[in-house]
């Protein structure tokens, strides 16, 4: 074992390796007896393809480049494809990212054919959650339609698109299933007898984790929705998912008790202080799936979400046995088979099948393969820290770890505090080679699930109401200070890092505290006044009404909290990373911040990436970003990592 200073340890986990393994399988579903899912292709321009698992266990990508299965509805997208088995084979309907049109195809039956038209108005026509119904000659989905050039000039409504292609050049051929009543809707779910439909809806200024409505309507003889009524939800009750059981009862997940729990026709099935749902950042996320037997596959837990089978008659949940400690909200069921996407601290996300009759779970797709010697993987610790007023702060600690290196006696390691995005989200405890990139070189990482994060009940989420830029900053700083005080981290070599809302927390931390020696800020929010008054997309256009407060009542608070308004307070070196196609946190936010930093002599770098939006998807972008970040820490902390290009810092 070599004795080398922290941050200078040689590691096989390079930036290219981390980038090549970014992303996860998602959007799993059954097509007949087969399991299909979408999969990332970071080395192919960041596209997502559709993968089919045949009955013999072989996997086949069914859409070659440049087809990219991804929707831009609410910009974060969601379930972009659906399929059914027909006499002539699978009928697949999907959204193509480049033009956002719906396409239909049958594998082996020629090229995909467009089902929907293009529009030159604003962001055009977009579609999501397609469910094909060949017997009706239609695919049901959600339409997001721009009515003007502004980011909030649009409408959303459940629609039926003809499968014969007659709407490919005719918007008028798209049949609207219900009148436009709400700003946001999810895809309609048809009851087993075809007589009722259920969907979720909400309106500004609420976000879906604040309050949604569960709406049920009768399906009339002409296939339109009639007598729509709200069965659950409201301004302070979030319904995260609704679906029909095979017996025609309606299941839904609601947080009316302060925790997302499961209900059947309004009655609780398993009342626990655990989450059986989560924040609906993408349309079509699924935390439960009913089985033919009457049992229900569920994701549940505090913090991490694990897979289990719920008996609604007894309220008992039996968890799937296996190494997976975290599951993504992407469940599907067929008969007594359940498919999910699971991972652990030592393995990436993979497609898992659970047989509810035997309890046997196994990997059936996208199996984790060690990209390098797993001895270099991070060794995480689940920690709870104490913040201001004695409040609990949940975090994951990843100490420096390298089987071939140790630090000199008495040396304390540098640590980077990671603030997740959202901010109504959380950091999952899963293998992340970006974290391994740092820990295997001798740099510790602490992921902080600060107040406002999901997974710990509504009260924990609500800590951030009107306190964004305060509670998140305080909680991250409290973890950093605690690590220094307990002798885990070097107090002089602390950094903060985050993307999107985490980028905001990072920038606000540099402007509002003296805890950190430097920071990395990815595709951030920096100016609340601009972001809250037209510089972002419609989904989050009024998010700040709850995170900061009503703009009409507290406009000064928007200025006071914005890092862009306090550039003079930033004295630590920083790295700013931005996609030029980002419509959620646009480049103008970074440019405005840098204008106010000009001439102040603070070392910094600003890297922009063409073709990248909100969150990086291309391997070459991720490599450049990771290497630049490591170089920032090397220059600030006095580290000597081998083989890392030097980032040029401006002043």
XYZ file of C-alpha atoms in Angstrom:
651
model
C 0.000 0.000 0.000
C 1.316 3.425 -1.005
C 1.302 6.385 1.348
C 0.171 9.402 -0.673
C -1.606 12.622 0.198
C -5.350 12.730 -0.195
C -6.373 13.770 -3.690
C -3.259 12.352 -5.339
C -4.167 8.660 -5.323
C -4.029 6.954 -8.742
C -7.374 5.452 -9.728
C -8.750 3.275 -12.539
C -12.039 5.195 -12.345
C -11.400 7.874 -14.934
C -13.882 10.418 -16.264
C -14.575 8.428 -19.440
C -15.488 5.361 -17.394
C -17.840 7.365 -15.181
C -19.471 9.010 -18.205
C -19.967 5.732 -20.069
C -21.971 4.343 -17.153
C -24.146 7.388 -16.544
C -27.916 6.968 -16.737
C -30.180 4.023 -16.011
C -32.823 1.821 -17.596
C -36.297 3.291 -17.158
C -39.913 3.196 -18.347
C -40.190 -0.599 -17.987
C -43.354 -2.285 -19.252
C -44.693 -5.603 -20.427
C -45.492 -6.103 -24.104
C -47.353 -9.358 -24.088
C -45.087 -11.661 -22.071
C -41.944 -9.686 -22.933
C -40.312 -6.932 -20.885
C -39.258 -3.715 -22.643
C -37.571 -0.564 -21.331
C -35.713 2.565 -22.392
C -31.936 2.673 -21.986
C -29.321 5.456 -22.086
C -26.687 5.730 -24.793
C -24.287 8.452 -23.525
C -21.702 7.658 -26.200
C -24.333 8.101 -28.941
C -25.054 11.761 -28.315
C -26.948 11.029 -25.112
C -29.970 9.489 -26.845
C -32.280 6.882 -25.273
C -33.188 3.757 -27.152
C -35.905 1.155 -26.644
C -34.759 -2.320 -25.564
C -36.709 -5.555 -25.949
C -36.098 -8.711 -23.921
C -37.118 -11.776 -25.878
C -38.558 -14.914 -24.305
C -35.158 -16.622 -24.531
C -33.599 -13.873 -22.405
C -31.717 -12.071 -25.163
C -31.840 -8.271 -25.321
C -32.320 -6.318 -28.536
C -32.353 -2.549 -29.104
C -35.296 -2.052 -31.431
C -34.690 1.559 -32.488
C -31.313 2.415 -34.020
C -29.759 5.867 -34.021
C -30.838 8.579 -34.495
C -34.204 7.609 -32.956
C -34.317 9.027 -29.430
C -37.205 7.870 -27.216
C -37.793 10.876 -24.986
C -40.547 13.440 -24.439
C -40.178 17.120 -23.545
C -43.597 17.518 -21.919
C -43.105 19.704 -18.805
C -39.449 19.636 -20.014
C -38.665 16.789 -17.602
C -40.663 14.348 -19.706
C -41.752 10.982 -18.377
C -43.030 7.754 -19.924
C -42.422 8.283 -23.675
C -43.660 5.003 -25.111
C -46.386 2.397 -24.895
C -47.098 -0.870 -26.689
C -49.554 -3.735 -27.008
C -49.289 -7.207 -28.472
C -51.370 -7.734 -31.624
C -51.866 -10.622 -34.029
C -49.138 -9.156 -36.237
C -46.692 -8.522 -33.410
C -46.024 -5.687 -30.986
C -47.552 -2.328 -31.863
C -45.283 0.334 -30.395
C -46.022 4.054 -30.090
C -43.225 6.383 -28.962
C -42.156 10.021 -28.814
C -39.084 10.964 -30.849
C -37.030 13.629 -29.085
C -35.838 15.547 -32.165
C -39.291 16.553 -33.434
C -41.485 15.499 -30.456
C -43.904 13.695 -32.771
C -45.613 10.436 -31.904
C -44.552 7.519 -34.078
C -45.942 3.995 -34.471
C -44.063 0.929 -35.623
C -44.017 -2.840 -35.562
C -40.526 -4.346 -35.181
C -39.507 -5.852 -38.492
C -42.338 -4.044 -40.244
C -40.492 -1.067 -41.700
C -39.579 2.395 -40.475
C -41.620 4.150 -37.764
C -44.452 6.215 -39.211
C -45.555 9.580 -37.756
C -48.956 9.816 -36.087
C -48.966 13.501 -35.134
C -48.260 16.771 -36.952
C -45.633 19.428 -36.462
C -46.443 22.951 -35.327
C -44.452 26.155 -35.758
C -46.097 27.855 -32.785
C -43.749 28.269 -29.817
C -42.441 24.900 -28.658
C -44.877 23.085 -30.952
C -46.909 19.986 -30.106
C -45.634 17.477 -27.553
C -47.002 14.149 -26.315
C -46.482 11.851 -23.367
C -47.800 8.666 -21.690
C -49.058 7.015 -24.896
C -51.385 4.037 -24.401
C -52.391 2.330 -27.676
C -55.907 0.929 -27.983
C -56.017 -0.841 -31.382
C -59.619 -1.907 -30.789
C -60.537 1.790 -30.670
C -58.105 2.679 -33.474
C -56.462 5.241 -31.188
C -53.629 5.936 -28.823
C -54.564 7.888 -25.693
C -52.006 10.263 -24.228
C -51.441 13.801 -22.971
C -51.008 16.657 -25.430
C -48.929 19.697 -24.487
C -49.746 22.386 -27.053
C -48.054 25.755 -27.333
C -50.445 28.580 -28.174
C -47.828 31.349 -28.424
C -44.112 32.034 -28.367
C -43.746 32.404 -24.599
C -42.665 29.521 -22.339
C -46.026 29.622 -20.518
C -48.221 30.033 -23.602
C -49.574 26.505 -23.663
C -52.306 24.100 -22.694
C -52.442 20.447 -21.700
C -55.300 18.038 -22.243
C -55.904 14.271 -22.549
C -56.352 13.313 -26.187
C -56.883 10.401 -28.570
C -54.636 10.215 -31.637
C -55.717 8.044 -34.605
C -53.457 5.054 -35.188
C -54.044 5.168 -38.940
C -51.807 8.233 -39.327
C -54.634 10.565 -40.354
C -53.461 13.163 -37.826
C -49.867 13.178 -39.076
C -50.597 16.337 -41.026
C -53.852 17.432 -39.419
C -54.081 18.759 -35.856
C -57.861 18.719 -36.220
C -57.858 14.926 -36.405
C -56.604 14.722 -32.807
C -59.628 14.158 -30.594
C -59.677 15.859 -27.195
C -61.065 13.514 -24.577
C -62.015 16.147 -22.006
C -62.360 19.924 -21.837
C -59.320 21.880 -20.742
C -59.954 22.389 -17.014
C -56.500 22.223 -15.426
C -53.029 23.488 -16.210
C -51.415 20.073 -15.737
C -52.776 16.573 -16.315
C -51.376 13.053 -16.340
C -52.289 10.373 -18.843
C -55.762 8.852 -18.457
C -55.939 5.305 -17.132
C -58.839 3.244 -18.504
C -60.726 0.931 -16.141
C -60.779 -2.816 -16.941
C -64.358 -2.607 -18.232
C -63.556 0.437 -20.379
C -66.299 2.520 -18.796
C -64.272 4.896 -16.610
C -61.041 6.830 -16.835
C -58.893 8.251 -14.035
C -56.133 10.847 -14.124
C -54.409 13.463 -11.960
C -54.547 17.223 -12.367
C -53.219 20.347 -10.680
C -52.837 24.060 -11.262
C -50.428 26.905 -10.652
C -48.993 27.861 -8.228
C -49.003 24.328 -6.762
C -46.433 21.717 -7.647
C -47.674 18.103 -7.801
C -46.106 17.282 -4.401
C -48.030 20.203 -2.875
C -51.521 19.343 -4.063
C -53.160 17.410 -6.887
C -56.649 16.110 -7.665
C -57.656 12.573 -8.576
C -60.318 12.885 -11.265
C -62.604 10.123 -12.513
C -64.966 10.382 -15.478
C -67.357 8.118 -17.329
C -66.292 7.150 -20.846
C -69.206 7.953 -23.135
C -70.281 6.009 -26.229
C -68.288 8.386 -28.447
C -65.191 7.812 -26.357
C -65.223 11.184 -24.616
C -65.074 11.780 -20.868
C -68.299 12.762 -19.139
C -69.351 13.723 -15.608
C -65.786 14.269 -14.422
C -65.519 14.517 -10.635
C -62.758 14.836 -8.067
C -62.448 11.814 -5.766
C -59.392 12.766 -3.717
C -56.705 15.392 -3.326
C -56.772 19.138 -2.972
C -54.509 22.148 -2.356
C -52.736 20.470 0.579
C -53.048 16.817 -0.460
C -50.776 15.271 -3.055
C -52.002 12.249 -4.999
C -48.894 10.887 -6.733
C -50.370 7.982 -8.730
C -53.722 6.394 -9.514
C -54.488 3.116 -11.262
C -57.216 0.511 -11.561
C -56.983 -2.925 -10.006
C -58.120 -5.889 -12.140
C -61.365 -6.095 -10.122
C -62.274 -2.505 -11.083
C -61.441 -0.853 -7.753
C -59.419 2.354 -7.894
C -56.058 2.543 -6.172
C -54.217 5.759 -5.426
C -51.321 7.088 -3.352
C -52.063 10.157 -1.184
C -50.132 12.048 1.504
C -53.245 13.209 3.366
C -51.750 11.844 6.628
C -48.366 13.472 6.046
C -46.992 10.341 4.357
C -47.707 9.007 0.874
C -49.773 5.891 1.624
C -51.849 3.592 -0.564
C -55.677 3.703 -0.694
C -58.322 1.532 -2.375
C -61.593 3.283 -3.183
C -60.641 5.859 -0.556
C -59.789 3.408 2.234
C -56.206 3.072 3.566
C -54.516 -0.245 2.856
C -51.297 0.080 4.821
C -51.186 3.085 7.134
C -47.530 3.635 7.956
C -45.150 6.519 8.498
C -43.420 5.527 5.293
C -43.548 6.768 1.737
C -45.396 4.619 -0.815
C -45.039 7.413 -3.377
C -42.857 10.377 -4.221
C -42.646 13.718 -6.014
C -44.081 13.559 -9.529
C -41.193 15.121 -11.448
C -41.991 13.053 -14.555
C -45.380 12.052 -15.914
C -45.982 8.336 -15.738
C -43.850 7.520 -12.701
C -45.234 4.449 -10.926
C -44.716 3.475 -7.301
C -47.273 0.636 -7.296
C -48.656 -1.935 -9.712
C -51.736 -4.126 -9.046
C -51.484 -7.858 -9.715
C -54.171 -10.205 -11.051
C -54.315 -11.994 -7.683
C -55.370 -8.827 -5.859
C -51.926 -8.292 -4.332
C -50.123 -5.041 -5.083
C -46.446 -4.503 -5.882
C -45.272 -1.405 -4.028
C -42.215 0.742 -3.480
C -42.004 1.934 0.103
C -39.703 3.130 2.858
C -38.200 6.099 4.669
C -35.410 7.526 2.593
C -34.637 4.620 0.270
C -37.546 2.965 -1.570
C -37.552 -0.844 -1.626
C -39.742 -3.288 -3.550
C -42.397 -5.285 -1.734
C -45.709 -7.088 -2.206
C -48.662 -5.710 -0.251
C -51.612 -7.863 0.767
C -54.465 -5.323 0.864
C -56.583 -7.591 3.066
C -54.058 -7.756 5.903
C -51.910 -4.673 5.270
C -48.795 -6.875 5.382
C -45.860 -6.061 3.099
C -43.248 -8.695 2.211
C -40.117 -7.209 0.690
C -38.302 -8.796 -2.232
C -35.133 -10.606 -1.236
C -31.973 -9.531 -2.992
C -29.097 -7.067 -2.955
C -31.140 -4.088 -4.166
C -31.633 -1.316 -1.623
C -33.128 1.353 -3.881
C -35.769 1.205 -6.617
C -36.760 3.823 -9.162
C -40.479 4.700 -9.564
C -40.894 2.511 -12.643
C -43.018 -0.527 -11.758
C -45.017 -2.716 -14.121
C -46.964 -5.946 -13.614
C -48.325 -8.751 -15.799
C -50.216 -11.604 -14.162
C -48.113 -12.295 -11.074
C -44.879 -10.988 -12.602
C -43.461 -7.634 -11.498
C -40.648 -5.720 -13.165
C -38.756 -2.895 -11.517
C -35.493 -0.957 -11.761
C -33.279 -1.578 -8.729
C -29.775 -0.725 -7.536
C -27.593 -0.753 -4.442
C -24.569 1.024 -3.056
C -22.413 -1.557 -4.853
C -24.338 -1.990 -8.112
C -25.942 0.272 -10.682
C -29.586 0.225 -11.733
C -30.704 -2.963 -13.474
C -34.024 -4.444 -14.577
C -35.339 -6.815 -11.903
C -38.215 -9.302 -12.180
C -40.085 -10.535 -9.110
C -42.369 -13.573 -9.205
C -45.055 -12.757 -6.639
C -46.037 -16.426 -6.325
C -42.595 -17.699 -5.332
C -40.997 -14.523 -4.005
C -38.016 -15.094 -6.274
C -36.367 -11.962 -7.676
C -33.711 -11.946 -10.378
C -31.992 -9.594 -12.802
C -33.399 -9.963 -16.295
C -32.028 -6.883 -18.088
C -29.283 -4.272 -18.136
C -27.321 -6.341 -15.596
C -24.741 -4.536 -13.544
C -21.228 -5.339 -14.657
C -18.295 -4.066 -12.688
C -16.616 -1.472 -14.862
C -13.494 -1.771 -12.748
C -12.305 -3.579 -9.647
C -15.147 -3.077 -7.113
C -12.502 -2.594 -4.439
C -12.372 0.996 -5.719
C -16.099 1.590 -5.216
C -17.175 4.018 -2.469
C -18.032 2.621 0.951
C -21.064 4.699 2.022
C -22.321 5.479 5.483
C -25.898 6.523 6.270
C -25.688 9.417 8.710
C -28.077 11.761 10.511
C -26.671 15.118 11.579
C -28.091 17.843 13.771
C -28.820 21.215 12.265
C -30.048 24.554 13.574
C -32.809 24.276 16.177
C -31.838 20.618 16.653
C -33.483 19.510 13.399
C -32.388 16.242 11.809
C -30.443 16.298 8.546
C -30.147 13.080 6.560
C -26.986 12.457 4.572
C -24.866 9.821 2.847
C -21.168 9.917 3.623
C -18.606 8.545 1.156
C -15.127 8.652 2.744
C -11.996 8.507 0.574
C -11.370 4.896 -0.376
C -8.657 3.241 -2.451
C -7.358 -0.285 -1.739
C -3.844 0.634 -2.804
C -3.405 3.938 -1.018
C -3.467 5.503 2.401
C -2.822 9.061 3.516
C 0.055 10.160 5.757
C -0.667 9.984 9.461
C -2.398 13.084 10.763
C -3.625 14.322 7.359
C -7.361 15.022 7.044
C -9.079 14.584 3.675
C -10.830 17.221 1.593
C -14.595 16.782 1.311
C -17.154 17.959 -1.220
C -20.727 18.564 -0.043
C -23.167 17.508 -2.771
C -26.534 19.280 -2.866
C -29.103 17.409 -4.959
C -31.441 19.030 -7.457
C -35.149 19.541 -7.208
C -35.023 20.775 -4.522
C -38.017 18.495 -3.791
C -36.053 15.350 -4.506
C -33.360 13.336 -2.752
C -30.007 11.673 -3.301
C -30.451 7.889 -3.655
C -27.941 5.572 -2.004
C -26.715 3.810 -5.146
C -23.422 3.152 -6.860
C -22.382 6.319 -8.683
C -19.093 6.250 -10.571
C -18.957 10.045 -10.449
C -18.662 9.733 -6.679
C -16.118 6.931 -7.125
C -14.136 9.243 -9.412
C -13.471 11.472 -6.393
C -13.387 9.030 -3.480
C -10.929 6.700 -5.201
C -8.558 9.665 -5.548
C -8.791 10.584 -1.890
C -11.571 13.187 -1.896
C -14.581 12.512 0.320
C -18.171 13.201 -0.738
C -21.188 13.914 1.480
C -24.621 13.880 -0.176
C -27.008 15.948 1.939
C -30.746 15.310 1.884
C -31.428 18.717 3.370
C -34.770 19.876 4.726
C -37.178 19.939 1.803
C -36.022 16.585 0.438
C -38.522 13.822 -0.245
C -38.553 10.391 1.382
C -39.115 11.560 4.954
C -42.723 12.738 4.990
C -44.508 15.959 4.183
C -43.340 17.795 7.304
C -39.713 17.283 6.279
C -40.518 18.471 2.717
C -42.323 21.524 4.028
C -39.249 22.739 5.907
C -38.237 24.435 2.680
C -41.481 26.347 2.184
C -40.488 30.005 1.826
C -37.052 28.976 3.157
C -35.196 28.033 -0.032
C -31.731 29.503 0.147
C -31.900 29.363 3.939
C -32.668 25.840 5.180
C -30.824 24.062 2.353
C -27.763 26.277 2.799
C -27.838 25.893 6.582
C -28.239 22.109 6.439
C -25.382 21.620 3.969
C -23.147 23.890 6.044
C -24.118 22.057 9.244
C -23.008 18.746 7.736
C -19.734 20.253 6.491
C -18.962 21.827 9.862
C -19.867 18.636 11.728
C -17.508 16.603 9.540
C -14.729 19.058 10.287
C -15.451 19.172 14.021
C -15.499 15.395 14.395
C -12.167 15.096 12.606
C -13.535 13.431 9.473
C -12.794 16.299 7.055
C -10.165 19.001 6.748
C -11.942 22.268 7.696
C -9.689 24.202 5.296
C -10.484 21.933 2.352
C -14.268 21.851 2.075
C -16.141 22.392 -1.201
C -19.788 22.516 -2.229
C -21.249 21.167 -5.440
C -24.679 20.825 -7.054
C -26.719 21.021 -10.240
C -29.998 22.812 -11.009
C -31.572 23.557 -7.609
C -28.368 22.107 -6.151
C -26.480 24.661 -8.228
C -28.545 27.341 -6.527
C -27.674 25.920 -3.114
C -23.992 25.791 -4.068
C -23.944 29.394 -5.282
C -25.998 30.605 -2.307
C -23.591 28.760 -0.004
C -20.576 30.505 -1.531
C -22.319 33.865 -1.274
C -23.775 33.391 2.185
C -21.254 31.356 4.206
C -17.496 31.151 4.747
C -17.515 27.359 5.149
C -16.233 26.404 1.697
C -12.901 26.968 -0.014
C -14.430 26.554 -3.507
C -17.521 25.333 -5.312
C -18.847 23.695 -8.483
C -22.107 25.066 -9.868
C -23.886 23.141 -12.619
C -26.776 24.522 -14.750
C -27.992 26.625 -11.818
C -30.695 29.036 -10.795
C -28.898 32.241 -9.796
C -31.384 35.088 -10.175
C -34.812 34.478 -8.624
C -36.384 37.641 -9.995
C -35.589 36.644 -13.569
C -36.291 32.941 -13.098
C -39.616 33.628 -11.407
C -40.814 36.138 -13.994
C -40.409 34.374 -17.314
C -36.898 32.930 -17.587
C -37.937 29.316 -17.076
C -40.468 26.804 -18.333
C -44.126 26.520 -17.417
C -43.927 23.552 -15.036
C -41.771 25.473 -12.539
C -42.879 28.975 -13.516
C -44.547 29.490 -10.122
C -42.508 27.033 -8.035
C -40.958 29.984 -6.209
C -44.358 30.986 -4.844
C -43.934 28.191 -2.320
C -40.132 28.041 -2.117
C -39.625 31.786 -1.586
C -43.110 33.272 -1.105
C -45.705 35.055 -3.258
C -43.792 37.428 -5.518
C -46.506 40.075 -5.292
C -46.150 40.129 -1.513
C -42.411 39.643 -0.952
C -40.569 40.873 -4.088
C -37.587 42.039 -2.027
C -37.052 38.492 -0.775
C -36.404 37.362 -4.345
C -33.609 39.892 -4.601
C -32.219 39.274 -1.132
C -31.868 35.515 -1.649
C -30.381 35.583 -5.170
C -26.650 34.797 -5.477
C -26.576 37.006 -8.579
C -27.440 39.969 -6.361
C -24.608 39.150 -3.959
C -21.724 38.515 -6.310
C -19.539 40.744 -4.166
C -19.855 38.216 -1.346
C -18.381 35.385 -3.422
C -14.647 35.251 -2.725
C -13.945 31.520 -3.158
C -12.900 30.048 -6.530
C -15.709 28.404 -8.487
C -16.482 26.432 -11.624
C -19.674 27.187 -13.552
C -20.969 24.562 -16.022
C -23.895 25.262 -18.357
C -25.716 23.656 -21.285
C -26.514 26.189 -23.992
C -29.852 24.526 -24.860
C -31.135 24.657 -21.269
C -34.653 26.138 -21.144
C -35.176 25.323 -17.448
C -32.134 27.199 -16.113
C -31.080 29.222 -19.177
C -27.519 30.490 -19.791
C -28.614 34.096 -19.224
C -28.660 33.348 -15.487
C -24.958 32.446 -15.549
C -24.088 35.361 -17.810
C -25.766 37.845 -15.494
C -23.917 36.406 -12.505
C -20.554 36.561 -14.292
C -21.109 40.176 -15.332
C -21.365 41.080 -11.667
C -18.252 39.046 -10.864
C -16.181 40.779 -13.539
C -13.065 42.540 -12.334
C -13.277 41.214 -8.788
C -10.251 38.945 -9.065
C -11.987 35.746 -7.929
C -10.522 32.705 -9.731
C -13.240 30.994 -11.768
C -14.046 29.176 -15.002
C -17.204 29.124 -17.100
C -17.639 26.144 -19.427
C -20.578 25.918 -21.815
C -21.722 22.960 -23.909
C -23.606 23.161 -27.193
C -26.401 20.635 -27.623
C -26.777 20.071 -23.890
C -29.926 20.981 -22.000
C -30.766 20.707 -18.320
C -28.493 17.923 -17.116
C -25.678 16.556 -19.222
C -26.241 13.465 -21.365
C -23.287 13.293 -23.756
C -20.219 11.345 -22.718
C -17.775 13.976 -23.968
C -19.562 16.671 -21.950
C -19.482 14.625 -18.765
C -15.779 13.868 -19.209
C -14.913 17.535 -19.642
C -17.069 18.547 -16.677
C -15.650 15.923 -14.294
C -12.035 16.639 -15.190
C -12.585 20.381 -14.836
C -14.172 19.875 -11.426
C -11.279 17.766 -10.188
C -8.805 20.345 -11.472
C -10.607 23.079 -9.520
C -10.231 21.091 -6.310
C -6.602 20.286 -7.119
C -5.704 23.930 -7.591
C -7.672 25.117 -4.560
C -6.658 22.370 -2.125
C -3.106 21.840 -3.327
C -3.733 18.341 -4.669
C -1.731 16.509 -7.331
C -4.092 14.059 -9.065
C -2.235 12.269 -11.873
C -3.332 12.644 -15.471
C -5.934 15.388 -15.056
C -5.904 18.346 -17.516
C -5.422 21.694 -15.810
C -8.493 23.920 -15.804
C -7.626 27.486 -16.718
C -9.073 29.850 -14.140
C -9.855 33.468 -14.987
C -9.877 36.338 -12.546
